[in-house]
Amino acid sequence: MTHADELKSSGLKATLPRIKILEVFQKSTQRHMTAEDVFKVLLAEGSDVGLATVYRVLMQFEQAGLLSRNHFETGKSVFELNEGKHHDHLVCMDCGRVEEFFDAEIEKRQKAVAQTRGFELQEHSLSLYAACTKKNCPHRPANK
């Protein structure tokens, strides 16, 4: 499926800025990106897509279900491709790096906790905030 087809199947017209922004997410090794991150990639590619357009397109992609948005402790929204698979996040308090994980036991416990309190879990978001204990972590800022 081409980028244009992917956009059209989501109900969006295939404009050049939308195609370029979708490509940024599909090509990047960085899964969680802020609007500023996307803008910097486009700028480095010589694209003339403005920051306001990036924000607008990211909101449209979220509404269309192409992207998921998370609000981590950084205070900024980060976006990732919505691939339809649930996962949770482990956020490094030292450098802000986000790692994804899935744990079936945690998923079962969350459902059980909701049920014992008289709820049926519809959806959830779990983010664990931790300090990195890895020796020589390549993501740790130089001063830590």
Short mmCIF file of C-alpha atoms in Angstrom, two decimals:
data_model
loop_
_atom_site.label_atom_id
_atom_site.label_comp_id
_atom_site.label_asym_id
_atom_site.label_seq_id
_atom_site.Cartn_x
_atom_site.Cartn_y
_atom_site.Cartn_z
CA MET A 1 0.00 0.00 0.00
CA THR A 2 1.44 3.40 -0.96
CA HIS A 3 1.50 6.36 1.43
CA ALA A 4 -1.25 8.01 -0.60
CA ASP A 5 -3.42 4.87 -0.37
CA GLU A 6 -2.79 4.63 3.36
CA LEU A 7 -3.91 8.22 3.85
CA LYS A 8 -6.98 7.79 1.65
CA SER A 9 -8.03 4.63 3.51
CA SER A 10 -7.92 6.72 6.70
CA GLY A 11 -10.20 9.32 5.14
CA LEU A 12 -7.47 11.90 4.53
CA LYS A 13 -6.53 13.55 1.27
CA ALA A 14 -2.99 12.66 0.21
CA THR A 15 -1.29 16.05 0.40
CA LEU A 16 2.50 16.39 0.16
CA PRO A 17 2.94 17.50 3.81
CA ARG A 18 0.87 14.52 5.01
CA ILE A 19 2.86 12.09 2.87
CA LYS A 20 6.18 13.53 4.11
CA ILE A 21 5.13 13.39 7.77
CA LEU A 22 3.87 9.82 7.44
CA GLU A 23 7.20 8.88 5.84
CA VAL A 24 9.09 10.39 8.80
CA PHE A 25 7.33 7.99 11.17
CA GLN A 26 7.68 4.99 8.88
CA LYS A 27 11.40 5.53 8.20
CA SER A 28 12.56 6.67 11.63
CA THR A 29 14.25 4.38 14.12
CA GLN A 30 12.89 6.70 16.83
CA ARG A 31 9.38 5.40 17.62
CA HIS A 32 8.21 8.24 19.86
CA MET A 33 8.49 11.69 18.34
CA THR A 34 7.34 15.18 19.33
CA ALA A 35 6.11 17.67 16.74
CA GLU A 36 9.48 19.39 17.07
CA ASP A 37 11.30 16.11 16.36
CA VAL A 38 9.27 15.64 13.17
CA PHE A 39 9.88 19.25 12.15
CA LYS A 40 13.66 18.86 12.64
CA VAL A 41 13.71 15.75 10.42
CA LEU A 42 11.77 17.56 7.70
CA LEU A 43 14.06 20.59 8.01
CA ALA A 44 17.15 18.37 7.64
CA GLU A 45 15.60 16.86 4.48
CA GLY A 46 15.16 20.35 3.03
CA SER A 47 11.38 20.22 3.26
CA ASP A 48 9.45 23.46 3.49
CA VAL A 49 6.72 22.07 5.80
CA GLY A 50 6.22 24.53 8.66
CA LEU A 51 5.90 23.69 12.35
CA ALA A 52 2.24 24.77 12.44
CA THR A 53 1.50 22.35 9.58
CA VAL A 54 3.32 19.55 11.43
CA TYR A 55 1.14 20.15 14.53
CA ARG A 56 -2.04 20.23 12.43
CA VAL A 57 -1.17 17.04 10.51
CA LEU A 58 -0.22 15.18 13.70
CA MET A 59 -3.63 16.03 15.19
CA GLN A 60 -5.34 14.86 11.98
CA PHE A 61 -3.34 11.61 12.01
CA GLU A 62 -4.29 11.00 15.64
CA GLN A 63 -7.99 11.60 14.91
CA ALA A 64 -7.78 9.29 11.88
CA GLY A 65 -6.14 6.57 13.98
CA LEU A 66 -2.80 6.58 12.14
CA LEU A 67 -0.89 7.81 15.20
CA SER A 68 -1.23 7.39 18.95
CA ARG A 69 -0.38 10.22 21.32
CA ASN A 70 1.15 9.87 24.78
CA HIS A 71 1.81 12.49 27.43
CA PHE A 72 4.87 11.52 29.43
CA GLU A 73 6.35 13.52 32.31
CA THR A 74 8.27 15.71 29.88
CA GLY A 75 5.12 17.78 29.44
CA LYS A 76 5.23 17.31 25.67
CA SER A 77 3.03 15.11 23.53
CA VAL A 78 4.85 12.31 21.77
CA PHE A 79 3.40 10.46 18.82
CA GLU A 80 3.96 6.95 17.48
CA LEU A 81 2.52 4.91 14.63
CA ASN A 82 -0.66 3.14 15.69
CA GLU A 83 0.08 -0.42 14.67
CA GLY A 84 -2.92 -1.88 16.48
CA LYS A 85 -0.84 -3.77 19.05
CA HIS A 86 -1.17 -2.80 22.70
CA HIS A 87 2.02 -2.08 24.62
CA ASP A 88 3.07 -0.17 27.69
CA HIS A 89 5.98 2.24 28.21
CA LEU A 90 9.04 2.41 30.43
CA VAL A 91 10.34 5.99 30.60
CA CYS A 92 13.90 6.80 31.72
CA MET A 93 13.94 9.65 34.24
CA ASP A 94 17.59 10.38 33.38
CA CYS A 95 17.37 10.96 29.62
CA GLY A 96 13.67 10.67 28.72
CA ARG A 97 14.20 7.61 26.51
CA VAL A 98 11.05 5.51 26.09
CA GLU A 99 11.12 1.72 25.81
CA GLU A 100 8.05 -0.29 24.90
CA PHE A 101 7.11 -3.54 26.58
CA PHE A 102 4.25 -6.01 26.82
CA ASP A 103 3.68 -8.22 29.84
CA ALA A 104 0.72 -10.62 29.77
CA GLU A 105 0.70 -10.94 33.58
CA ILE A 106 0.41 -7.16 34.04
CA GLU A 107 -2.43 -7.10 31.52
CA LYS A 108 -4.30 -9.85 33.42
CA ARG A 109 -3.79 -8.11 36.77
CA GLN A 110 -5.12 -4.80 35.46
CA LYS A 111 -8.30 -6.49 34.21
CA ALA A 112 -8.69 -8.35 37.50
CA VAL A 113 -8.22 -5.16 39.55
CA ALA A 114 -10.91 -3.41 37.50
CA GLN A 115 -13.30 -6.38 37.81
CA THR A 116 -12.91 -6.69 41.59
CA ARG A 117 -13.87 -3.03 41.88
CA GLY A 118 -16.93 -3.43 39.64
CA PHE A 119 -15.46 -2.14 36.38
CA GLU A 120 -14.93 -3.57 32.94
CA LEU A 121 -11.65 -2.30 31.53
CA GLN A 122 -12.16 -0.61 28.15
CA GLU A 123 -8.67 0.71 27.50
CA HIS A 124 -5.64 1.79 29.47
CA SER A 125 -2.25 3.36 29.29
CA LEU A 126 0.57 2.31 31.58
CA SER A 127 3.81 4.28 31.82
CA LEU A 128 6.47 3.31 34.32
CA TYR A 129 9.01 6.01 35.25
CA ALA A 130 12.41 4.71 36.34
CA ALA A 131 16.06 5.63 36.78
CA CYS A 132 18.43 3.81 34.45
CA THR A 133 20.77 1.34 36.16
CA LYS A 134 22.53 0.16 32.99
CA LYS A 135 26.32 0.51 33.10
CA ASN A 136 27.62 2.70 30.26
CA CYS A 137 24.11 3.48 28.97
CA PRO A 138 24.57 5.18 25.58
CA HIS A 139 21.49 7.32 26.20
CA ARG A 140 22.55 8.75 29.56
CA PRO A 141 23.49 12.43 29.50
CA ALA A 142 27.25 12.99 29.88
CA ASN A 143 26.93 14.70 33.29
CA LYS A 144 25.22 11.72 35.05
#
